[in-house]
Each structure stands twice: as C-alpha cells, then as structure tokens.
PDB file of C-alpha atoms and ligand atoms in Angstrom:
ATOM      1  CA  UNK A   1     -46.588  66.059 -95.780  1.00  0.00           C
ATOM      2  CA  UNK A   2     -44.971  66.790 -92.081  1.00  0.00           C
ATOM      3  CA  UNK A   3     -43.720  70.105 -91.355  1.00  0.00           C
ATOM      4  CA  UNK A   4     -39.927  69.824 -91.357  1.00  0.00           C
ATOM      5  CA  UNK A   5     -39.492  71.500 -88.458  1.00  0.00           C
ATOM      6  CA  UNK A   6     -41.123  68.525 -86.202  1.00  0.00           C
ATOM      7  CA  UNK A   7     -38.224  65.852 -87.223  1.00  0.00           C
ATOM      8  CA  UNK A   8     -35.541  66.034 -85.441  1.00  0.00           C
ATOM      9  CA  UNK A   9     -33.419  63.389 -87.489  1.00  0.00           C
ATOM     10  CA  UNK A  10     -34.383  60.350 -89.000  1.00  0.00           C
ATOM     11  CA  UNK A  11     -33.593  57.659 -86.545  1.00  0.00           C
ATOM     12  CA  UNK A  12     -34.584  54.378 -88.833  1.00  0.00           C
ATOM     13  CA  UNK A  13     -35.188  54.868 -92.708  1.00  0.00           C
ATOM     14  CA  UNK A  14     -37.797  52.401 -94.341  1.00  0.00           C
ATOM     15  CA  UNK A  15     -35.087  50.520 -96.056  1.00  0.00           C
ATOM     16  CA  UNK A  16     -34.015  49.872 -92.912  1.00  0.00           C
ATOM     17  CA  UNK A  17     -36.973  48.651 -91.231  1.00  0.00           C
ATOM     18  CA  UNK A  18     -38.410  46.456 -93.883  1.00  0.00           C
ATOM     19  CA  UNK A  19     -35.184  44.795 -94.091  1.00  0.00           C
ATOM     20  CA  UNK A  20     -35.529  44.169 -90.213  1.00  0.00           C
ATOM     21  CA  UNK A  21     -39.147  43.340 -90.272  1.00  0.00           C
ATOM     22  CA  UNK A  22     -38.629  40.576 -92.650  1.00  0.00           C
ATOM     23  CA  UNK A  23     -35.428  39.244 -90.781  1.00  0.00           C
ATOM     24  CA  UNK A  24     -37.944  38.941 -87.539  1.00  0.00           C
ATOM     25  CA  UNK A  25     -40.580  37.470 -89.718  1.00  0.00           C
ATOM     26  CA  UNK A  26     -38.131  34.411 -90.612  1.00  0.00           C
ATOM     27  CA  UNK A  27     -37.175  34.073 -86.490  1.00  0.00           C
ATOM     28  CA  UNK A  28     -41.002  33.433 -86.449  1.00  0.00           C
ATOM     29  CA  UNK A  29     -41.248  31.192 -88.884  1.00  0.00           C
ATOM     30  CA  UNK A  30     -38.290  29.329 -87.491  1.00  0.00           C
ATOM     31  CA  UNK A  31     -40.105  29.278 -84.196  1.00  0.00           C
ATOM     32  CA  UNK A  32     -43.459  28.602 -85.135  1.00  0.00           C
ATOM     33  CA  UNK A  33     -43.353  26.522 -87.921  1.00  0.00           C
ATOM     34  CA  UNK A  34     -45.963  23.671 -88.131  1.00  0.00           C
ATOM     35  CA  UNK A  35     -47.689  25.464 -85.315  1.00  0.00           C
ATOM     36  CA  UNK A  36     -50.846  27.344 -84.722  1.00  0.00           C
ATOM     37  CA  UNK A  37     -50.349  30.819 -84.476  1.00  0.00           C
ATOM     38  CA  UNK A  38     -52.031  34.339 -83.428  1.00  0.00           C
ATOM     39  CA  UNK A  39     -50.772  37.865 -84.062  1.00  0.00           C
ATOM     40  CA  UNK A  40     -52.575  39.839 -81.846  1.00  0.00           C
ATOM     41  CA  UNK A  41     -51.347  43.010 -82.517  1.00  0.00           C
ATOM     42  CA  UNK A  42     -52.024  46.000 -80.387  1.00  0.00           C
ATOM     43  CA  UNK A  43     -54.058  49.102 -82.061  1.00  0.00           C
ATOM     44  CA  UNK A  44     -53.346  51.831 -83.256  1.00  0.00           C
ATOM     45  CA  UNK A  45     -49.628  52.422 -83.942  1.00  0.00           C
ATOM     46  CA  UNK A  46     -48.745  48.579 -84.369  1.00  0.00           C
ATOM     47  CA  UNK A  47     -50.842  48.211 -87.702  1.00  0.00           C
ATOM     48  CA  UNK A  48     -48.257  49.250 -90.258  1.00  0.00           C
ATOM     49  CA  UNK A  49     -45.897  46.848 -88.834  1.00  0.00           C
ATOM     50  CA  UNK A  50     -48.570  43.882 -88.416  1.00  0.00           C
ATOM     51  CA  UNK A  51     -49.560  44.352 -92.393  1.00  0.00           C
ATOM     52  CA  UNK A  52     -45.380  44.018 -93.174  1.00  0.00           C
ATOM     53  CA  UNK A  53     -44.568  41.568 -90.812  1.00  0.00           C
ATOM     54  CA  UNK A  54     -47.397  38.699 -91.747  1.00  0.00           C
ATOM     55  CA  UNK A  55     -46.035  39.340 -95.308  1.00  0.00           C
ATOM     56  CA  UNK A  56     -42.516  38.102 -93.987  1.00  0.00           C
ATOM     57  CA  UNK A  57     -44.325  35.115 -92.108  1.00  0.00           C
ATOM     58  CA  UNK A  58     -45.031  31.600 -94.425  1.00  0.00           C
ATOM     59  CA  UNK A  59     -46.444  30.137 -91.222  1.00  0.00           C
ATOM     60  CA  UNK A  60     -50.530  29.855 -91.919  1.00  0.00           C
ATOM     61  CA  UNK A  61     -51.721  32.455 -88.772  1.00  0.00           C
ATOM     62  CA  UNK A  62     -54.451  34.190 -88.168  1.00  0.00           C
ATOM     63  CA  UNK A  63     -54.502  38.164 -86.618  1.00  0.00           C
ATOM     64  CA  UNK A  64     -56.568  39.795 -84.166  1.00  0.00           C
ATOM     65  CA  UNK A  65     -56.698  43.229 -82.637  1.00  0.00           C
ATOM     66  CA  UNK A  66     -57.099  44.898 -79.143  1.00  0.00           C
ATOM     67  CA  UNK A  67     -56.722  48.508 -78.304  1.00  0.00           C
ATOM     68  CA  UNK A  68     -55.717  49.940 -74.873  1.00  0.00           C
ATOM     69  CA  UNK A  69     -55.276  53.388 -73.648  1.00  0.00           C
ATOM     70  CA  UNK A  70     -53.458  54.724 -70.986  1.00  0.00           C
ATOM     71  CA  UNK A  71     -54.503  57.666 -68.638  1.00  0.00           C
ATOM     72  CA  UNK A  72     -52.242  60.295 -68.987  1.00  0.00           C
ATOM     73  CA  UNK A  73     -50.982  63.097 -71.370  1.00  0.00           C
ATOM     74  CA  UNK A  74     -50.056  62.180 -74.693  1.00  0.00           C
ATOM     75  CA  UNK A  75     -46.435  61.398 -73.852  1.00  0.00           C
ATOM     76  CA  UNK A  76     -46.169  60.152 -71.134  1.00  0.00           C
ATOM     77  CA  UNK A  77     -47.637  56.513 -69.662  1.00  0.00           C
ATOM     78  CA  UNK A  78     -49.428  56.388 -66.649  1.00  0.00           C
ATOM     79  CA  UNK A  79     -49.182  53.088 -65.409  1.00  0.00           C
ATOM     80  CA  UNK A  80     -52.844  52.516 -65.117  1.00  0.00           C
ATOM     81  CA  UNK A  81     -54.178  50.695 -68.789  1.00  0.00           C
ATOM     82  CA  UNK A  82     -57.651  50.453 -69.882  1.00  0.00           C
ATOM     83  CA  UNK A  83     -59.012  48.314 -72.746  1.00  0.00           C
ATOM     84  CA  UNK A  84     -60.651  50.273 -75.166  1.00  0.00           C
ATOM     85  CA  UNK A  85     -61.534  46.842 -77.731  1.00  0.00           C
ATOM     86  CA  UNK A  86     -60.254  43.378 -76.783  1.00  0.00           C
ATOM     87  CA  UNK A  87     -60.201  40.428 -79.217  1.00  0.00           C
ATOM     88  CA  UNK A  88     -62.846  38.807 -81.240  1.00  0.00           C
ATOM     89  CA  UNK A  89     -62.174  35.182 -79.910  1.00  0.00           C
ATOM     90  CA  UNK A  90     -60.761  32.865 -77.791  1.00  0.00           C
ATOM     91  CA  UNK A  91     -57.038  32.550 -76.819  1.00  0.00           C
ATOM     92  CA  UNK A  92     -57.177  29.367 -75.001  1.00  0.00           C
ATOM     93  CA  UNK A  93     -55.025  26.787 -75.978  1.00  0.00           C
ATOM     94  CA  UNK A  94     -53.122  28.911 -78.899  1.00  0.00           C
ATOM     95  CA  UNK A  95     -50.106  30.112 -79.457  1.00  0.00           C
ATOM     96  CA  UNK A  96     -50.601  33.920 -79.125  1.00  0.00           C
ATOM     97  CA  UNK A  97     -47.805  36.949 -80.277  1.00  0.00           C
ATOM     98  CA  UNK A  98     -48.591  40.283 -79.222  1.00  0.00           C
ATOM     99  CA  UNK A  99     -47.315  42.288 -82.299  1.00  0.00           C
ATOM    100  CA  UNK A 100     -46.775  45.984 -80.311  1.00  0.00           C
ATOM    101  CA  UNK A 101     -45.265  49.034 -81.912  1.00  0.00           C
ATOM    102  CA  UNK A 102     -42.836  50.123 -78.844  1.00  0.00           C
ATOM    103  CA  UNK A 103     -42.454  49.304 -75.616  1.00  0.00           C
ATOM    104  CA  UNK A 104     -41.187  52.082 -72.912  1.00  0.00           C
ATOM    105  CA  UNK A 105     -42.240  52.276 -69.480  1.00  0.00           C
ATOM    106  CA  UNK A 106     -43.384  48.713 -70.001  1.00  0.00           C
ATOM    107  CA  UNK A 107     -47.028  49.105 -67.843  1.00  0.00           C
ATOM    108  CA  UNK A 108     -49.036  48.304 -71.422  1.00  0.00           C
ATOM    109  CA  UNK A 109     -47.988  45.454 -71.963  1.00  0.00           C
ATOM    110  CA  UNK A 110     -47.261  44.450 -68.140  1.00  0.00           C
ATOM    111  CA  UNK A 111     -50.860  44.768 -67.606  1.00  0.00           C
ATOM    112  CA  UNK A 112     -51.839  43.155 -71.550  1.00  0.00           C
ATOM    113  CA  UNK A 113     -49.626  40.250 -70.624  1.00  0.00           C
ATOM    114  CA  UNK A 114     -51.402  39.528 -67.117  1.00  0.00           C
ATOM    115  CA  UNK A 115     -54.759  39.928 -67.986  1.00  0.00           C
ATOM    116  CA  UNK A 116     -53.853  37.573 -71.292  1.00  0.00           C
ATOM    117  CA  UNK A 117     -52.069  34.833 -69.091  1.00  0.00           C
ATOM    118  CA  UNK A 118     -55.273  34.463 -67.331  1.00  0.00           C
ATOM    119  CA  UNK A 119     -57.479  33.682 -70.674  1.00  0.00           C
ATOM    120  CA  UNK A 120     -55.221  30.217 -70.817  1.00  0.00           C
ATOM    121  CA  UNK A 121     -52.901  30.663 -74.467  1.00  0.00           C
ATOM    122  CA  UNK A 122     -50.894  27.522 -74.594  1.00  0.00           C
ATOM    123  CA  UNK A 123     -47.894  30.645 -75.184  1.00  0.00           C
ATOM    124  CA  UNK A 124     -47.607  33.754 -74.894  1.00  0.00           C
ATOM    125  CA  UNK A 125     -45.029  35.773 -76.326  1.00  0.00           C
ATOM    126  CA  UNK A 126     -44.049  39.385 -77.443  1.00  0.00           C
ATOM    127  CA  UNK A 127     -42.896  41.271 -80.960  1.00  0.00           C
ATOM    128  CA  UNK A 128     -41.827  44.532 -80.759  1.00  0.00           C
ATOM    129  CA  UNK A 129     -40.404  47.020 -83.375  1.00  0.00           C
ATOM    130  CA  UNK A 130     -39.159  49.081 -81.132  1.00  0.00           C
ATOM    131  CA  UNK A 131     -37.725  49.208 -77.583  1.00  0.00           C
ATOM    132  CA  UNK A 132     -36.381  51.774 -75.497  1.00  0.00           C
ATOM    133  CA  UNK A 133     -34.980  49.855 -72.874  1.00  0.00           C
ATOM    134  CA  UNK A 134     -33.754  53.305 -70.521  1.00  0.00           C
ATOM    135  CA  UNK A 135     -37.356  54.264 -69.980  1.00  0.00           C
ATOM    136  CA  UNK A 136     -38.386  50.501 -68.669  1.00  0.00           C
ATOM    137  CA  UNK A 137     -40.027  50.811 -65.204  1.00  0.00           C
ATOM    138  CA  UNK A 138     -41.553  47.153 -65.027  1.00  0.00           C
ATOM    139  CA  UNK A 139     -40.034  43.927 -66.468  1.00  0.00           C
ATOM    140  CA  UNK A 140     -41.434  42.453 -69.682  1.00  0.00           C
ATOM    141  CA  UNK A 141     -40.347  39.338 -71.455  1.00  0.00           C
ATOM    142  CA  UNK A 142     -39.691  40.332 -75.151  1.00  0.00           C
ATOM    143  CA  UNK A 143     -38.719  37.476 -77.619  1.00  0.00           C
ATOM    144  CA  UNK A 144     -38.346  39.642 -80.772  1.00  0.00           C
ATOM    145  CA  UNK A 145     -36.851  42.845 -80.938  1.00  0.00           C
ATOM    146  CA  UNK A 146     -36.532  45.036 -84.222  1.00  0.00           C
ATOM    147  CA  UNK A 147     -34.582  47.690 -82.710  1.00  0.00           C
ATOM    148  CA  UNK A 148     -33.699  49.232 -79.153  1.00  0.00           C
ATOM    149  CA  UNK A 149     -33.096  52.881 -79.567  1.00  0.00           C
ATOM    150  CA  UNK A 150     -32.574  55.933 -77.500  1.00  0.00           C
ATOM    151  CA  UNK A 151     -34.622  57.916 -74.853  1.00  0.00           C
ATOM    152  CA  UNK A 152     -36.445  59.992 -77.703  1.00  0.00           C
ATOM    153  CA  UNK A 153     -39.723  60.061 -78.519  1.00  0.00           C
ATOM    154  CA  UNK A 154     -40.473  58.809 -81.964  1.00  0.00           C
ATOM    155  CA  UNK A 155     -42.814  58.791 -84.709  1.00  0.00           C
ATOM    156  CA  UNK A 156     -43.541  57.554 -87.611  1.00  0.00           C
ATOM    157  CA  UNK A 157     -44.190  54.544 -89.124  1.00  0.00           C
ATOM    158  CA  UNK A 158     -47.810  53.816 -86.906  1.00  0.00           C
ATOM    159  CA  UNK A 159     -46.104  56.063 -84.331  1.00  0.00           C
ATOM    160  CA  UNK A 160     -48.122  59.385 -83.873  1.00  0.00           C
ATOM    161  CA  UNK A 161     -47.675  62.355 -82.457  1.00  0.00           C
ATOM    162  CA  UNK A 162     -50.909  64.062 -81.482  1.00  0.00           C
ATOM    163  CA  UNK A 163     -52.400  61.318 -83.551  1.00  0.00           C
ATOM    164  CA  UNK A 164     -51.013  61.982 -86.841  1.00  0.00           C
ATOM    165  CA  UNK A 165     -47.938  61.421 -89.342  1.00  0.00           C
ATOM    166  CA  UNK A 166     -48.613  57.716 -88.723  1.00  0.00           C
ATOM    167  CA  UNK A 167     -48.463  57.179 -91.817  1.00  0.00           C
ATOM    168  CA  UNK A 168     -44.244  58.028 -92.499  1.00  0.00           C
ATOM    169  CA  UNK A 169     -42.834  55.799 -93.983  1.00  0.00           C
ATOM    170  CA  UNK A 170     -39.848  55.870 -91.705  1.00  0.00           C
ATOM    171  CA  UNK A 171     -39.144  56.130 -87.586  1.00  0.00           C
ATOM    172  CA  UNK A 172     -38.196  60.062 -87.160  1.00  0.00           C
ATOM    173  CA  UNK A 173     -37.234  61.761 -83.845  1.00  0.00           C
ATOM    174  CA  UNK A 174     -39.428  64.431 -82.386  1.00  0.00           C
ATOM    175  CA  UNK A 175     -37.690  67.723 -82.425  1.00  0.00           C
ATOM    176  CA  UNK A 176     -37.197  68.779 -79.005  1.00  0.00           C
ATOM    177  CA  UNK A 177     -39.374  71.688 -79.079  1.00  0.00           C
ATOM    178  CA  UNK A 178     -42.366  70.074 -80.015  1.00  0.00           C
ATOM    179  CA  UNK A 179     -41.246  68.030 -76.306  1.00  0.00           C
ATOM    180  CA  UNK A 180     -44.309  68.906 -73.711  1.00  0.00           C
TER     181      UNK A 180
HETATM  182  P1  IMP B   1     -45.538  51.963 -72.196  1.00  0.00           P
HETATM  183  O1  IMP B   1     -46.777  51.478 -71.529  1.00  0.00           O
HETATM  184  O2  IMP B   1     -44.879  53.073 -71.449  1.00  0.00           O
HETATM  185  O3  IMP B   1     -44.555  50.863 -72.547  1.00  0.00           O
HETATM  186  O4  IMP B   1     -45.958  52.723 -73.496  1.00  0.00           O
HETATM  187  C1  IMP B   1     -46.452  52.117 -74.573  1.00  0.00           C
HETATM  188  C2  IMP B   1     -47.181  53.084 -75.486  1.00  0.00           C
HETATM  189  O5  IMP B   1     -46.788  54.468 -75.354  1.00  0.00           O
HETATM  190  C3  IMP B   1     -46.822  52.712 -76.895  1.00  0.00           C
HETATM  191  O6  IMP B   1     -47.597  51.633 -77.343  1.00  0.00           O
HETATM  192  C4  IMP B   1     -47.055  54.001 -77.627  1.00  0.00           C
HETATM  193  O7  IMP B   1     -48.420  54.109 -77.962  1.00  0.00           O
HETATM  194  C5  IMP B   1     -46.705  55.076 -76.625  1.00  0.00           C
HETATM  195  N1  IMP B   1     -45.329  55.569 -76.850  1.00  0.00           N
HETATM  196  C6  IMP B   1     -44.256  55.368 -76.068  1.00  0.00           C
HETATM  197  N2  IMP B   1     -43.156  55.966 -76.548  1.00  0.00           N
HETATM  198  C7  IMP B   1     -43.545  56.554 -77.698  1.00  0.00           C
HETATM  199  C8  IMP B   1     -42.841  57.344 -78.683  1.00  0.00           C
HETATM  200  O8  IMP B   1     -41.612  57.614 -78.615  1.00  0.00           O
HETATM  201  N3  IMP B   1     -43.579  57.774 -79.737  1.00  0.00           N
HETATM  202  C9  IMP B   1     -44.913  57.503 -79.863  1.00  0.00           C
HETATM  203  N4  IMP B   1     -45.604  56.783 -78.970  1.00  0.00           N
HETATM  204  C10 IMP B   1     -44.931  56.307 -77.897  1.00  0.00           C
HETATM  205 MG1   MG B   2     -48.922  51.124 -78.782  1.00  0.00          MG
END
C-alpha cells in the first residue's frame, strides 16, 4: 500500500481518531442542537473526516464543498489562496462550520473566513482535525480541535503527500527524507 520507508511513525492510529471524531461530533450536537446547520468542508484532504464526523452528528445538517489552492510548492503555504470551486448556495443567514483537515500557517482559512464573513452566515465557525499551532503565522478562531500536534508534516487520513496515500487509514509522519 505505502512504501514503508515514507512513514516516519504513526502519529494518530484510526482507533484513535474515530474515537476523537465522534467526541467532537457530540460538542456539535451540544452546540447546535435545534439549529440549522452547514458543514462546509474544505476539499480535498477534509473529506474522510467530513463523511465520519456527520455520522457522529444527530443534528439534521446539510454539507457543502469548496476547494482552494495555494501558490506555492507542495509543502509549504504561500499566503496568497485562490478558490478553485466555491459552494453551491447561499450562506446568508445560516449557521455555517468549515470542516478543514489541518490548519498550519493559518492564511487558508484566514482568507476562507474573510471572504465567508462577507456572504452574511448568521455564524461562522471552524472544525479542525488537526492543528499545528508552532507553524501559525496569522490568527484564526478555531472552536473544535481534534488534535494539536507537532511541527511535522503529516499524512494520511485525507492528508496527501504528492497527492496520494489519502486514503490511510491513520495520521503518519513523513519521514524526514522524503522533507523537500
Ligand atoms: P495553511 O494555509 O498553512 O494553514 O495550510 C493549510 C493547508 O496546507 C492544509 O489544508 C493542507 O492542505 C496543507 N498542509 C499543511 N500541513 C500539512 C501536512 O502536514 N500534511 C499535508 N498537508 C498539509
Ligand atoms: Mg486542506
């Protein structure tokens, strides 16, 4: 499946994060019960945690997807975002949760939150499954954390690397090597 030699350790097993998901899913539902509600989550590497956290959500919702890019090599964020698909419908007036994979530098969702804002949500809020807060550059509001973890780069788990092992079932560190 993935050549041994790329994983570095396995930083989160899938026991681990399903058990995690579901304990954010029921803050959610604590938060957001009897309320309208919006996953937006943020494509590509947020859609394996999107499909397990609406499982872990009993609050009727409704999902939507945007995709963003950032200029840049493949590991490292720019700064400077670009929308690649935005949503399907209206936010105005809902409750929205961005449903994002990991935040680092913080620019994607910096610049996602603005230009959001501006479309008139009646909130606007952020889940993230992971969160490296070292590499932060700009301030972002989180409400839901699943785990902060160290200055590595990860994959696994939607995470790629070069676009692939997405599909791990587990959050793996990158062995140093493959580092550019
Ligand atoms: P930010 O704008 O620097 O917060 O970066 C956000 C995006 O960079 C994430 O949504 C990921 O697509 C990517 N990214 C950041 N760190 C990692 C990592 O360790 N592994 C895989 N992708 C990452
Ligand atoms: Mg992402």
């Amino acid at each position: 499946m993935i050549d041994p030699s790329y994983i570095a350790e396995i930083l989160i097993p899938s026991d681990k994060l399903q058990a995690r998901i579901c304990e954010l899913g029921a803050e959610v539902d604590r938060d957001y019960a009897g309320q309208d509600l919006l996953l937006l989550a943020v494509l590509k590497g947020s859609v394996l945690f999107l499909s397990d956290l609406m499982r872990c959500i009993t609050t009727p919702h409704s999902i939507d997807f945007m995709a963003t890019s950032s200029y840049g090599n493949a590991m490292e964020s720019s700064g400077v975002v670009r929308i690649m698909k935005d949503l399907d419908q209206s936010i105005e007036g809902r409750n929205v949760l961005i449903v994002e994979d990991i935040i680092d530098t913080g620019h994607t969702l910096d610049y996602l939150v603005r230009i959001l804002k501006a479309r008139g949500p009646k909130s606007l809020e952020i889940c993230t499954l992971l969160n490296k807060p070292a590499r932060r550059e700009v301030p972002v509001p989180v409400k839901y954390i699943g785990f902060d973890i160290p200055d590595k780069f990860v994959l696994g788990y939607g995470l790629d690397f070069v676009e692939k092992y997405r599909n791990l079932p587990y959050i793996a560190v990158l062995s140093p090597e493959y580092y550019t």
